Structure formats: C-alpha cells, structure tokens
Short mmCIF file of C-alpha atoms and ligand atoms in Angstrom, two decimals:
data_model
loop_
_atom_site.label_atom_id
_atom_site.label_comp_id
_atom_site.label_asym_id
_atom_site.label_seq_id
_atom_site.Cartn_x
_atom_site.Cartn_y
_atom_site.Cartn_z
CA UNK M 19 -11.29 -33.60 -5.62
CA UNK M 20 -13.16 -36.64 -5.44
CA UNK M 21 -15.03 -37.13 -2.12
CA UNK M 22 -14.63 -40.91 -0.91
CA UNK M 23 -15.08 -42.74 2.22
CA UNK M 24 -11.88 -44.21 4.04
CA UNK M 25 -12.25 -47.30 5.97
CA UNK M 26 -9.65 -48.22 8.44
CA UNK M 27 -8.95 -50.12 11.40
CA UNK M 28 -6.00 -48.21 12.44
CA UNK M 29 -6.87 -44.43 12.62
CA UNK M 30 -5.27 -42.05 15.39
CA UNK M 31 -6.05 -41.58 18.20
CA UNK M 32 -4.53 -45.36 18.15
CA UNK M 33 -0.81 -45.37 18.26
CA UNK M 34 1.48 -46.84 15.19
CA UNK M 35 3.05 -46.32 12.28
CA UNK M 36 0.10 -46.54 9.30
CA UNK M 37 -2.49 -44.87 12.06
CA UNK M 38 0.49 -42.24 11.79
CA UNK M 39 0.71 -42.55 7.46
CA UNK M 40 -3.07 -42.82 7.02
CA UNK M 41 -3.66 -39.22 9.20
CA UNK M 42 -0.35 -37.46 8.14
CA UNK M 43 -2.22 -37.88 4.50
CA UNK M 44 -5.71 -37.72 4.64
CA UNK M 45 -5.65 -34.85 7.19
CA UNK M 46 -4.27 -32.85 4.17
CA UNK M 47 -7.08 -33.85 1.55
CA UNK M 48 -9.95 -30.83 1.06
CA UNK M 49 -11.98 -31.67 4.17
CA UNK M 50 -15.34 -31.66 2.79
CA UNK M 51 -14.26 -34.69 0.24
CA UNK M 52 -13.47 -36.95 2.97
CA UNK M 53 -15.06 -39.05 5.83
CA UNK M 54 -13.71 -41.59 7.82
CA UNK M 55 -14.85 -44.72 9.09
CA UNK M 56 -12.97 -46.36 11.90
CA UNK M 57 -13.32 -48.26 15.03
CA UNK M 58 -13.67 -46.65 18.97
CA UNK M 59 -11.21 -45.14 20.97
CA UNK M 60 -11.27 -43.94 24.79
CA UNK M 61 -9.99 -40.44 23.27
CA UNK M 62 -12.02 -40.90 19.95
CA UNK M 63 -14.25 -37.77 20.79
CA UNK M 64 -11.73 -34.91 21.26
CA UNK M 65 -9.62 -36.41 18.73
CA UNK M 66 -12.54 -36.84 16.10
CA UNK M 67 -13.36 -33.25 17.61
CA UNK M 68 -10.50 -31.76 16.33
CA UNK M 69 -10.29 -32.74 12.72
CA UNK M 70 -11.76 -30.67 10.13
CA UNK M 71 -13.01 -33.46 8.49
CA UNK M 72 -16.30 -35.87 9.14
CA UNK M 73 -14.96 -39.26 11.45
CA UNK M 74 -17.07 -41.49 12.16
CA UNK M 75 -16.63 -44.69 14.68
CA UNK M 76 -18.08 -47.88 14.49
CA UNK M 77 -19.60 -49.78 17.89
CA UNK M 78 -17.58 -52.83 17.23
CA UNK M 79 -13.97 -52.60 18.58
CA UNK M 80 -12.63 -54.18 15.36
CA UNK M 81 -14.31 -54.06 11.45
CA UNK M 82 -14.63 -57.90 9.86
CA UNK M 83 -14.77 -58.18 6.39
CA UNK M 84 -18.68 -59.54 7.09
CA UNK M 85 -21.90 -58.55 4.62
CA UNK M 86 -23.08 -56.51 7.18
CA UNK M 87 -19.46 -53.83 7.07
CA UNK M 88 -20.11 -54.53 3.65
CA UNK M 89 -24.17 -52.87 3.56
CA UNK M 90 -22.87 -50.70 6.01
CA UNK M 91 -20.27 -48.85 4.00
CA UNK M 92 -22.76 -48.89 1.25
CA UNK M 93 -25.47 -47.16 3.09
CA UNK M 94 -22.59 -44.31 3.88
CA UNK M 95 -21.33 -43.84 1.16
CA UNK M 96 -24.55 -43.42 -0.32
CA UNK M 97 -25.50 -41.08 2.77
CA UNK M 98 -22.20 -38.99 2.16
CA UNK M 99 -22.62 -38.72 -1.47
CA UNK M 100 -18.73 -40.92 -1.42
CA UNK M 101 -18.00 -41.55 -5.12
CA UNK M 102 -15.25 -44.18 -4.04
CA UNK M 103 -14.37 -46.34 -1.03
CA UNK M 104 -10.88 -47.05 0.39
CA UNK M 105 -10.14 -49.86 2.50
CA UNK M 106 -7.22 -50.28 4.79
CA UNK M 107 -5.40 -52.61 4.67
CA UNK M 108 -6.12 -55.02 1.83
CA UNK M 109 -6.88 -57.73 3.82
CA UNK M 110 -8.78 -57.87 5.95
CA UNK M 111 -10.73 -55.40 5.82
CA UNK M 112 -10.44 -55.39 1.72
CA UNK M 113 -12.24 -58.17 1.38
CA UNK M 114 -15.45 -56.60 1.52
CA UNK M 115 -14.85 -54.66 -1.68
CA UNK M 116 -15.94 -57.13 -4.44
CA UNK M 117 -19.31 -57.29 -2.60
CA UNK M 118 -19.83 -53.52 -3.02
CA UNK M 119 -21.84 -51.69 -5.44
CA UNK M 120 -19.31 -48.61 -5.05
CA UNK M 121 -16.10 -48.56 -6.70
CA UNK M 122 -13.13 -49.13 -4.00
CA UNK M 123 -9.75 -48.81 -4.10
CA UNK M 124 -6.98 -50.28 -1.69
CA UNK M 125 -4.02 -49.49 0.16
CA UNK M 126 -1.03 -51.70 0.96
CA UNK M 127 1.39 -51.25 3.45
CA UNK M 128 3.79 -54.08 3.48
CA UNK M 129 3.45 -57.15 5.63
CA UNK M 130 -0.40 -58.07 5.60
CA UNK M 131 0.37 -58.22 1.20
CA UNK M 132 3.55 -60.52 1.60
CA UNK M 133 2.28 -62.87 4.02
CA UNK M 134 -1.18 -63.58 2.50
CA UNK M 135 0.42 -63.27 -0.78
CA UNK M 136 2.45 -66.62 -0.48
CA UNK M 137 -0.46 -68.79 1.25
CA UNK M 138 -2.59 -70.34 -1.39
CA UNK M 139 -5.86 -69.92 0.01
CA UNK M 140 -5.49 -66.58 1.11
CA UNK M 141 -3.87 -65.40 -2.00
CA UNK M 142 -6.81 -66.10 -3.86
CA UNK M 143 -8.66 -63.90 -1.91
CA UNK M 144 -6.19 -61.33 -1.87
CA UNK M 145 -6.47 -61.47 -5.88
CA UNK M 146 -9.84 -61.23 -5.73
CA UNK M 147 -9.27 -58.10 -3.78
CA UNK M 148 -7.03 -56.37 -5.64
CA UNK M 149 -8.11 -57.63 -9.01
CA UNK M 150 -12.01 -55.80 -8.54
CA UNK M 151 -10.12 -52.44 -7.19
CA UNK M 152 -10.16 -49.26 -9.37
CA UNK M 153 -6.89 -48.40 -7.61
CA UNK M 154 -4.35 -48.87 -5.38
CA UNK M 155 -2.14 -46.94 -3.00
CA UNK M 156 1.22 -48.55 -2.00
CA UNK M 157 3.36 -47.34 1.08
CA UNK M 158 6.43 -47.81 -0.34
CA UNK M 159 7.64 -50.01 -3.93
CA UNK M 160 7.96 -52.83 -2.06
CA UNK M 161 4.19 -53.07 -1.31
CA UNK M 162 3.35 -52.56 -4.79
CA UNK M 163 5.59 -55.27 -5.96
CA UNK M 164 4.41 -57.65 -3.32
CA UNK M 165 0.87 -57.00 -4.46
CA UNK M 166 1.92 -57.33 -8.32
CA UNK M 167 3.86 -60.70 -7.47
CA UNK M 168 0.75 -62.20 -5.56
CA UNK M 169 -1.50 -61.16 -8.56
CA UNK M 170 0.67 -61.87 -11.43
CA UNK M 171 0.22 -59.35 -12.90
CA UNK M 172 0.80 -55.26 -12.87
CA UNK M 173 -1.91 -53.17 -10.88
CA UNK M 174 -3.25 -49.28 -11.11
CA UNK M 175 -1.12 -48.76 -8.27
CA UNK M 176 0.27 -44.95 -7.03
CA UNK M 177 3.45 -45.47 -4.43
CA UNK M 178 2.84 -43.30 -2.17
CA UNK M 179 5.71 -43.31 0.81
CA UNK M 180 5.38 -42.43 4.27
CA UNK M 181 6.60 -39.04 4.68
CA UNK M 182 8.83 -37.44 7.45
CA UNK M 183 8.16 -33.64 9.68
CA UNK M 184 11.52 -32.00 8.53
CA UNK M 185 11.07 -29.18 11.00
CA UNK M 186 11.04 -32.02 14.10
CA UNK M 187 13.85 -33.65 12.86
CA UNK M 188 16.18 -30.80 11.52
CA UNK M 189 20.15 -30.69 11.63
CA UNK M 190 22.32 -29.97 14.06
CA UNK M 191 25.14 -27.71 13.91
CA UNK M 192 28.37 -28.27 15.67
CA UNK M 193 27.94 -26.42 19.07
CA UNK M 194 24.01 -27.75 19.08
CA UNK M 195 25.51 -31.46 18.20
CA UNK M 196 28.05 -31.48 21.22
CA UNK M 197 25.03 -29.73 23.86
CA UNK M 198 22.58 -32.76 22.64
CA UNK M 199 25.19 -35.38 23.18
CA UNK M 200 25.37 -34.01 26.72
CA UNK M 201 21.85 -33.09 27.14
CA UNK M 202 21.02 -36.87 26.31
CA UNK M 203 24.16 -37.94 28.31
CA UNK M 204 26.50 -39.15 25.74
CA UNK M 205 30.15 -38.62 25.74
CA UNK M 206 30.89 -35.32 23.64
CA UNK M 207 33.93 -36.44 22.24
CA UNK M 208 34.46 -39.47 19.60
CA UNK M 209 32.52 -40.93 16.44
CA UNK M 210 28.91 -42.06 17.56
CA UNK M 211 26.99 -44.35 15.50
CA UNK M 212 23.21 -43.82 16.59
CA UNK M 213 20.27 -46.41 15.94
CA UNK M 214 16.45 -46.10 16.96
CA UNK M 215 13.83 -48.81 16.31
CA UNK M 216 12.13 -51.32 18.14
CA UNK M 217 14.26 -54.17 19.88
CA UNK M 218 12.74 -57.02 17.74
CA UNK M 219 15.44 -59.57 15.93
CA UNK M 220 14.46 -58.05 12.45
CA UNK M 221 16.25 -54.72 12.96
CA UNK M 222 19.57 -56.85 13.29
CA UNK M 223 20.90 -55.22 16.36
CA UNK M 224 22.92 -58.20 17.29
CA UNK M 225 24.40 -57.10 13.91
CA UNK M 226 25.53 -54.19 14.72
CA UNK M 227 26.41 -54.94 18.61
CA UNK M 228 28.70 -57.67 16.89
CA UNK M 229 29.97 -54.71 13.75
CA UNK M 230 30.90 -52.33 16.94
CA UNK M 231 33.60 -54.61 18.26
CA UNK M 232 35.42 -54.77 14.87
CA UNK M 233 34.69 -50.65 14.69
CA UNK M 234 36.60 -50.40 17.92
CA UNK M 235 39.52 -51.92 16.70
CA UNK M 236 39.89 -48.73 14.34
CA UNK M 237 38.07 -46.28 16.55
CA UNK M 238 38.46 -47.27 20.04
CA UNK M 239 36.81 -44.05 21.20
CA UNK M 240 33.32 -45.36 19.32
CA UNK M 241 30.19 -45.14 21.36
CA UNK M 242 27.11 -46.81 19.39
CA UNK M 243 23.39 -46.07 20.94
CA UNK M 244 20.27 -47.67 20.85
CA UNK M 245 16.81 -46.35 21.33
CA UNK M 246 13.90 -48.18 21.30
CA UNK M 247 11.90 -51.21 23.44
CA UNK M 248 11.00 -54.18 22.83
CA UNK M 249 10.89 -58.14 23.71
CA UNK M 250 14.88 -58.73 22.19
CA UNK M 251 16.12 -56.66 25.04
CA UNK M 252 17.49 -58.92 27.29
CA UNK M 253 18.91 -61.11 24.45
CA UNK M 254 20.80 -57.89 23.26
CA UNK M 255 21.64 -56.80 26.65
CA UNK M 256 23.69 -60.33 27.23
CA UNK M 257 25.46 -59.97 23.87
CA UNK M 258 27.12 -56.75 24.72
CA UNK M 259 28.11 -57.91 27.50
CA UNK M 260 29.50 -60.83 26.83
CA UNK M 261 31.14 -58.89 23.85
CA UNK M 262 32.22 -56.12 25.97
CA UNK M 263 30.81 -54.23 23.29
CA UNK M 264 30.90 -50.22 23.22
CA UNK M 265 26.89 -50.07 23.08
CA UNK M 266 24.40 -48.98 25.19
CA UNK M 267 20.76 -49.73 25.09
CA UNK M 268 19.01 -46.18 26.03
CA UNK M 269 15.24 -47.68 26.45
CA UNK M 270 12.48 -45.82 25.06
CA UNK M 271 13.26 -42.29 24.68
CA UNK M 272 10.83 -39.69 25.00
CA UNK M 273 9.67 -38.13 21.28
CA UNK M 274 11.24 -34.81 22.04
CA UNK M 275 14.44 -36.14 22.52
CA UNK M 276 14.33 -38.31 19.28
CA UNK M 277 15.50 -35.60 17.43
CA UNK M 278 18.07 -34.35 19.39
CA UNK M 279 19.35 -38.31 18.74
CA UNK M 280 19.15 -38.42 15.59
CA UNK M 281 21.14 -35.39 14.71
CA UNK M 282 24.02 -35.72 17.57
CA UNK M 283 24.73 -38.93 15.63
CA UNK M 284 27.81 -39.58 12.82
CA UNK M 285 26.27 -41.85 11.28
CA UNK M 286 22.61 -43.92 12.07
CA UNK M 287 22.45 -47.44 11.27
CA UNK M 288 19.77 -50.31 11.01
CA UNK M 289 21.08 -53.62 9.72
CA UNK M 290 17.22 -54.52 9.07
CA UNK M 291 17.51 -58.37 7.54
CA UNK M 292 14.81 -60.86 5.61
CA UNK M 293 13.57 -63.56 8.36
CA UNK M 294 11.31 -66.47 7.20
CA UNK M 295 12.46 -67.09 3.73
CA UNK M 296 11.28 -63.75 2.95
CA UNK M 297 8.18 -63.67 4.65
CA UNK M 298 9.03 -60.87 7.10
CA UNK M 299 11.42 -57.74 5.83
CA UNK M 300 11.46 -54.21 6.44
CA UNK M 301 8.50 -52.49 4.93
CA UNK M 302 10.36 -49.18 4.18
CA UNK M 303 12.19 -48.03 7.33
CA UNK M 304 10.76 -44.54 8.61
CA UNK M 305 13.69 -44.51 11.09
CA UNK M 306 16.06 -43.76 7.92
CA UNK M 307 13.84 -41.07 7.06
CA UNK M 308 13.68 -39.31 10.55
CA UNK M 309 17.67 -39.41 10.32
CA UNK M 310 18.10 -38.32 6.98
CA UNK M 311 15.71 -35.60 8.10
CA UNK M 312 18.07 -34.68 11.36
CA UNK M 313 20.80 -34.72 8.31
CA UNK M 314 22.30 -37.78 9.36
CA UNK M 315 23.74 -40.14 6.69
CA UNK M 316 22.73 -43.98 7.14
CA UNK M 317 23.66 -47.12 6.79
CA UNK M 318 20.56 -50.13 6.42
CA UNK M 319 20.60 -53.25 5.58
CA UNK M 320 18.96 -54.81 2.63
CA UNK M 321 15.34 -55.84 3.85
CA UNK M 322 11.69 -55.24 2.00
CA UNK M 323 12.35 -51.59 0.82
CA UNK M 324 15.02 -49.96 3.14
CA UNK M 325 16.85 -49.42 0.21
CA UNK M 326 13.90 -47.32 -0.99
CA UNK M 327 14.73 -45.23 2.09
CA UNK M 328 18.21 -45.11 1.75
CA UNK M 329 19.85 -44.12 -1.79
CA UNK M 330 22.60 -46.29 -1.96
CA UNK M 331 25.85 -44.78 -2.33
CA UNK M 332 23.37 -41.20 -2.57
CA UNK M 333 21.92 -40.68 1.12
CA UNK M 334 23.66 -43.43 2.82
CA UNK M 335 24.72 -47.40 2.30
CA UNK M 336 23.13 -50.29 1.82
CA UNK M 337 24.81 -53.56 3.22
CA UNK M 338 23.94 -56.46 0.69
CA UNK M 339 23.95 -58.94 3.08
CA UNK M 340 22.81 -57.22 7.13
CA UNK M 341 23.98 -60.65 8.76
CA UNK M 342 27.60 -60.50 7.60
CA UNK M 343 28.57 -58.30 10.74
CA UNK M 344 32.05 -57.38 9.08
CA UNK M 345 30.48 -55.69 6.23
CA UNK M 346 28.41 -54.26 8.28
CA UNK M 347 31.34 -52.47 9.86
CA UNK M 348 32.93 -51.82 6.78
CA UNK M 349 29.77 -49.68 5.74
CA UNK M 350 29.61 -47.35 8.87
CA UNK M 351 33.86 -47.49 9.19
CA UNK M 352 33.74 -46.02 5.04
CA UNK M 353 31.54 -43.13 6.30
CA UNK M 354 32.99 -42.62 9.90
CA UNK M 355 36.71 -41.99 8.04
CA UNK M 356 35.48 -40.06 4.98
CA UNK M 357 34.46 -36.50 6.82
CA UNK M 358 33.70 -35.44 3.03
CA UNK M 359 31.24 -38.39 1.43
CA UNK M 360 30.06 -38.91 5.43
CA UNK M 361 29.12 -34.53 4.47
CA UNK M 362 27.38 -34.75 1.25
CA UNK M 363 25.53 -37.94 1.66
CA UNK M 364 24.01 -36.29 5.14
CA UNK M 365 23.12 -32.87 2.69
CA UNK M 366 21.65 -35.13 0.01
CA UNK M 367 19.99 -36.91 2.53
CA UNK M 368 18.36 -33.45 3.76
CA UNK M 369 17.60 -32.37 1.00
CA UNK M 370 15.47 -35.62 -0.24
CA UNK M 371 13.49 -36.11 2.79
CA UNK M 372 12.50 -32.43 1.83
CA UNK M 373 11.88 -32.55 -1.60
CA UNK M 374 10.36 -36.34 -1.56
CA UNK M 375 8.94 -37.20 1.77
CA UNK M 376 6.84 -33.75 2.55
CA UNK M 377 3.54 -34.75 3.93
CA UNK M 378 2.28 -31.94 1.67
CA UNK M 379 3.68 -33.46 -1.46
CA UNK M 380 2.97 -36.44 -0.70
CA UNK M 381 -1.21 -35.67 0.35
CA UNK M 382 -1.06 -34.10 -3.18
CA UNK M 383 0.24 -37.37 -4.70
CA UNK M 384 -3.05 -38.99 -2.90
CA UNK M 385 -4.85 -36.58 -4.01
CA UNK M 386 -4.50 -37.30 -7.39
CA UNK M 387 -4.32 -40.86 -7.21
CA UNK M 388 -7.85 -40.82 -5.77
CA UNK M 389 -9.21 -38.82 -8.55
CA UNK M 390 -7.45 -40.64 -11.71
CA UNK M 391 -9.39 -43.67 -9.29
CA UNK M 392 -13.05 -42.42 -9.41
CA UNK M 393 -11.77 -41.10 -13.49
CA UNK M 394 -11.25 -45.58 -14.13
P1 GDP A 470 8.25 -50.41 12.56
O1 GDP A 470 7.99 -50.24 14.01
O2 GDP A 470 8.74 -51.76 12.19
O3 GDP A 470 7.09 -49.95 11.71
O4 GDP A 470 9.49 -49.49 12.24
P2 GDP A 470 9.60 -48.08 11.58
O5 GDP A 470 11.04 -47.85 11.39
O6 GDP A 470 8.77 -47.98 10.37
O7 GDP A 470 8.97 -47.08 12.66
C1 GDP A 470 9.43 -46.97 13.89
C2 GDP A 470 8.87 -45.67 14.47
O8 GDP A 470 8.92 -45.80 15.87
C3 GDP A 470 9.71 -44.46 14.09
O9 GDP A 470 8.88 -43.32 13.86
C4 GDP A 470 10.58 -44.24 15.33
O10 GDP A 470 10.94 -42.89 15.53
C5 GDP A 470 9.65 -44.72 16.43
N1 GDP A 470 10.42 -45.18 17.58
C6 GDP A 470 11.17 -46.30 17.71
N2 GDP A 470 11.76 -46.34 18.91
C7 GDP A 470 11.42 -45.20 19.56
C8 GDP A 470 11.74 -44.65 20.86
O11 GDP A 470 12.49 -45.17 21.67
N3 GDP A 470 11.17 -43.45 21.16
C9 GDP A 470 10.34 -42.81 20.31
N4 GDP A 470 9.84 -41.63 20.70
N5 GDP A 470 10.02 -43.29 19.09
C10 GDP A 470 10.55 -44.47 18.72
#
C-alpha cells in the first residue's frame, strides 16, 4: 500500500477515544508504509518501542498549524519517501495542508468539523482545508456530513467507524450473567438497565434517572446502573435522590470489569441529546458498540450519529426526542417486556459489531481509502 506520513496530536500513549481510533487502525496498516508524527509523552519511548512501525515525536508539547510544522512535515515526508500526508484532526492541525507541496488527506472525527463549520471565519478555513485534500476519512456519517454541509458541497470522503474488541466485550450466558451481577455487586434478581459513559449533561442521564421512576411503576424490582465520572455527578446524585429513583451511580469502573457490565445488563441505554442548537451531539457513541459487542440490545437517543451505532428497530431503539423522559421509558419498558425482540435485537447486535466494527475490517477499509488517495 501506499506509504504516507500521519500527523496527529492525539496518538497513544495519551488516553482518549480518537488516540484509541487512530492506533486501533493504523497499527494494522503494513508497517513499513507508515510513520507517525506526534507530540511527547512521559511513556512515549516504550510505547513508540513497541510498535512495529516508525513513530516519531516532536519537541513541542502540542503541533500549530505554523509554516514551520508545515516545512517540517515536508522535509519528512521527503526523508521517508511518504507519498501522502494525513492530518488529524482537520483543524487545527489541517490547516497546514494547502501550504504543502505533498498531497494530504484529512480525517474528521465529529466535534472540531461541526463547531468550526458554523463560525464564518473559521469555516472558511475549514473549506480551504478540506477543499485542497485528495481525501478524507470520516469517523462515523455524521462527520462526513458535517464536513459536506460546511463545504457545500460532497467530498472524496471514506466513513470509516470506530471499531469495537469483540473478544473483550463478549456475551454472557445465563449462569455467567447472574455471577457478574454479583461479582460487580448488583442484585441477581430483576430487569437491570445498564449505562456507561462519562457524567457530562450530553449523555442525558437526568433522562434516564427521570425514565426509571416511570419504569418502576411497571417493574418495581428495576435496578438501573451507571458507570462513568465526570463533573455532572453531584447534579445527578441530587436528582435521584430527590426522585427516590432506583439508580445508582457506580463511579469509574475499572476496564476489566466493563465487560462484565455490559453483558450482566437487559438492556444498555444512553439518552445522548443535541445541546447548543446543534452545536454539540454525540459523535457516534462507542458505548453502544461495546454493548452490542457484550450482546446487549440498546436504547440511544437521537444525537450526531448514535443512530449510526444503533440500528433502529435492528440492534436496539432510537428515542426521537432523548429529553421526553416518558418515551424514553417507553423504549427500554418495549424491550424489558418483549424477552423475544429484547433476544434477537441483542444477536443482531452481536453479530454487526462483528461483521462491521472489526478493527481488521475496518484497517482494510483505511487501507484502501489511502491508496484510491495517493491514485487522485
Ligand atoms: P466520549 O467520551 O464522548 O467520546 O464517549 P464515547 O461513548 O465515544 O466513549 C466513551 C469511552 O469511555 C468508551 O470506550 C467507554 O467504555 C469508556 N468509559 C466511560 N466510562 C467508563 C468507566 O467508568 N470505566 C471505563 N473503564 N471506561 C469508561
């Protein structure tokens, strides 16, 4: 394939969900076709150690769009014979690419295309950015169609989603469902409606603490749980108790135990919801993934591209409208009383996140993205 030069400010060993995409990916691409530029990290040198392809790390902490990233990336990827540049994420660190000599392509994620998409002045450089690339790689339809709206027009884009490990997150049966709910300390009797994400007002978990009241009133044996940390804990906290609401907050919970979660669950929920006019939504939801993985049918609400993760009516449900916490409870209450659709949609759900969100099929995707690229 291709070899090309991938420019990022978020790389592991940094922590997060694209360092997470960007490696899952490009640590599957033939090694000798790739090198990475990215910024230091205290662990940088066992971690660059490790991978099988060339990383290398900038002195800066952070890389500015400036002429100078701009000569540098030149200079490599004239040193490492790179036919094509990639630079993530479109802004800022895109905005070098219409001063380079080498052909570049892009990569959007989700929120740094919306936002600078709707403010003049930054649009136009955001045009300008995705206008002079060769091609670009979305994380999800959503990106793409943010990027398409901002531009006006329709763009050499591949949609490639993040992908999920379906042997860490792997269904339970029966007897292994009942030892994780007591493992993690949950009551092994009753439905349990399981959430995970952090505690931030966009993942609408006054939504659901509201939606479990009205559950109770058909199921008083529900327990809902909630994993994750974050600066809307407190807030949260006083609505279930004010509520007397049949939720508990677990905290962070370690990564091994996130599966166990996930798959001891009835049904997992997010009410994700649109904040700022639009501005901020759910880029694609990787926590509907993870449980669809753990065979765990979902219910989101209808935010960015959740519905991209969640097949309506296929894998899961999508709530129209995540504030309306009645509906909300109407979505999990149709799969917590139908044993047989609550079944299938948890098998289809399986099954997809195997067939559609394999790292491997998903690196091969890239793969030939990047070539048809360098073929423009
Ligand atoms: P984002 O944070 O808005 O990008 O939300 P996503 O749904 O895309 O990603 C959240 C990621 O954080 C998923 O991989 C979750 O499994 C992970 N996560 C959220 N809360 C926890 C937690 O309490 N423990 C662990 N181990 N992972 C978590």
């Amino acid at each position: 394939m291709a070899r090309h030069l991938l420019v990022t400010n978020d790389f592991p060993p940094k922590i997060g969900g694209i360092q997470n995409y960007l490696w899952e990916l490009w640590r599957r691409l033939p090694p000798d076709e790739v090198v990475v530029y990215s910024t230091p990290h205290a662990d940088a040198a066992a971690f660059d150690a490790a991978q099988p392809f060339k990383v290398v790390r900038s002195r800066e902490p952070w890389l500015l769009p400036h002429p100078l990233l701009a000569r540098r990336v030149e200079k490599m990827a004239d040193y490492y014979g790179a036919e094509l540049v990639i630079l993530d994420p479109a802004v800022p660190v895109g905005l070098i690419g219409p001063s380079l000599k080498v052909p570049y392509g892009v990569v959007l994620h989700g929120a740094e295309v919306a936002i600078p998409g709707r403010i003049p002045g930054v649009r136009s450089l955001l045009n300008r950015v995705l206008s002079g690339a060769v091609g670009v790689i979305a994380a999800g339809g959503y990106p793409a169609q943010q990027g398409e709206r901002s531009l006006g027009r329709s763009l050499p884009v591949s949609i490639i989603p993040p992908g999920v490990d379906a042997e860490r997150f792997a269904p339970l049966d029966q007897p292994s469902k009942r030892a994780a709910r007591s493992e993690l300390g949950l009551p092994t009797e009753g439905p349990l409606v399981v959430s995970v994400s952090r505690l931030v007002p966009r993942k609408g978990m006054d939504t659901l603490i509201q939606a479990s009241v009205a559950i109770r009133r058909i199921h008083p044996e529900v327990h809902v749980v909630i994993a994750g940390a974050g600066r809307d804990r407190r807030r949260l906290s006083s609505l279930i108790a004010k509520l007397d609401a049949p939720v508990k907050l677990l905290g962070r919970v370690e990564a091994d135990a996130l599966g166990l979660l996930y798959g001891c669950g009835d049904v997992f929920t997010m009410l994700c919801r649109s904040r700022w006019g639009g501005l901020e939504q759910e880029g694609f939801g990787i926590v509907f993934l993870e449980a669809a993985a753990a065979g765990t049918a979902q219910v989101a609400g209808r935010s960015g591209g959740a519905h991209e993760a969640v097949v309506d009516g296929e894998t899961g449900l999508v709530v129209d409208d995540p504030d309306d916490a009645d509906c909300a409870a109407e979505s999990i209450l149709q799969l917590l009383d139908d044993d047989e659709c609550r079944t299938a949609m948890a098998r289809a759900a399986r099954e997809r996140a195997e067939r559609e969100f394999s790292y491997d099929v998903l690196a091969d995707q890239l793969a030939a993205a990047i070539n048809a690229m360098v073929r423009q």
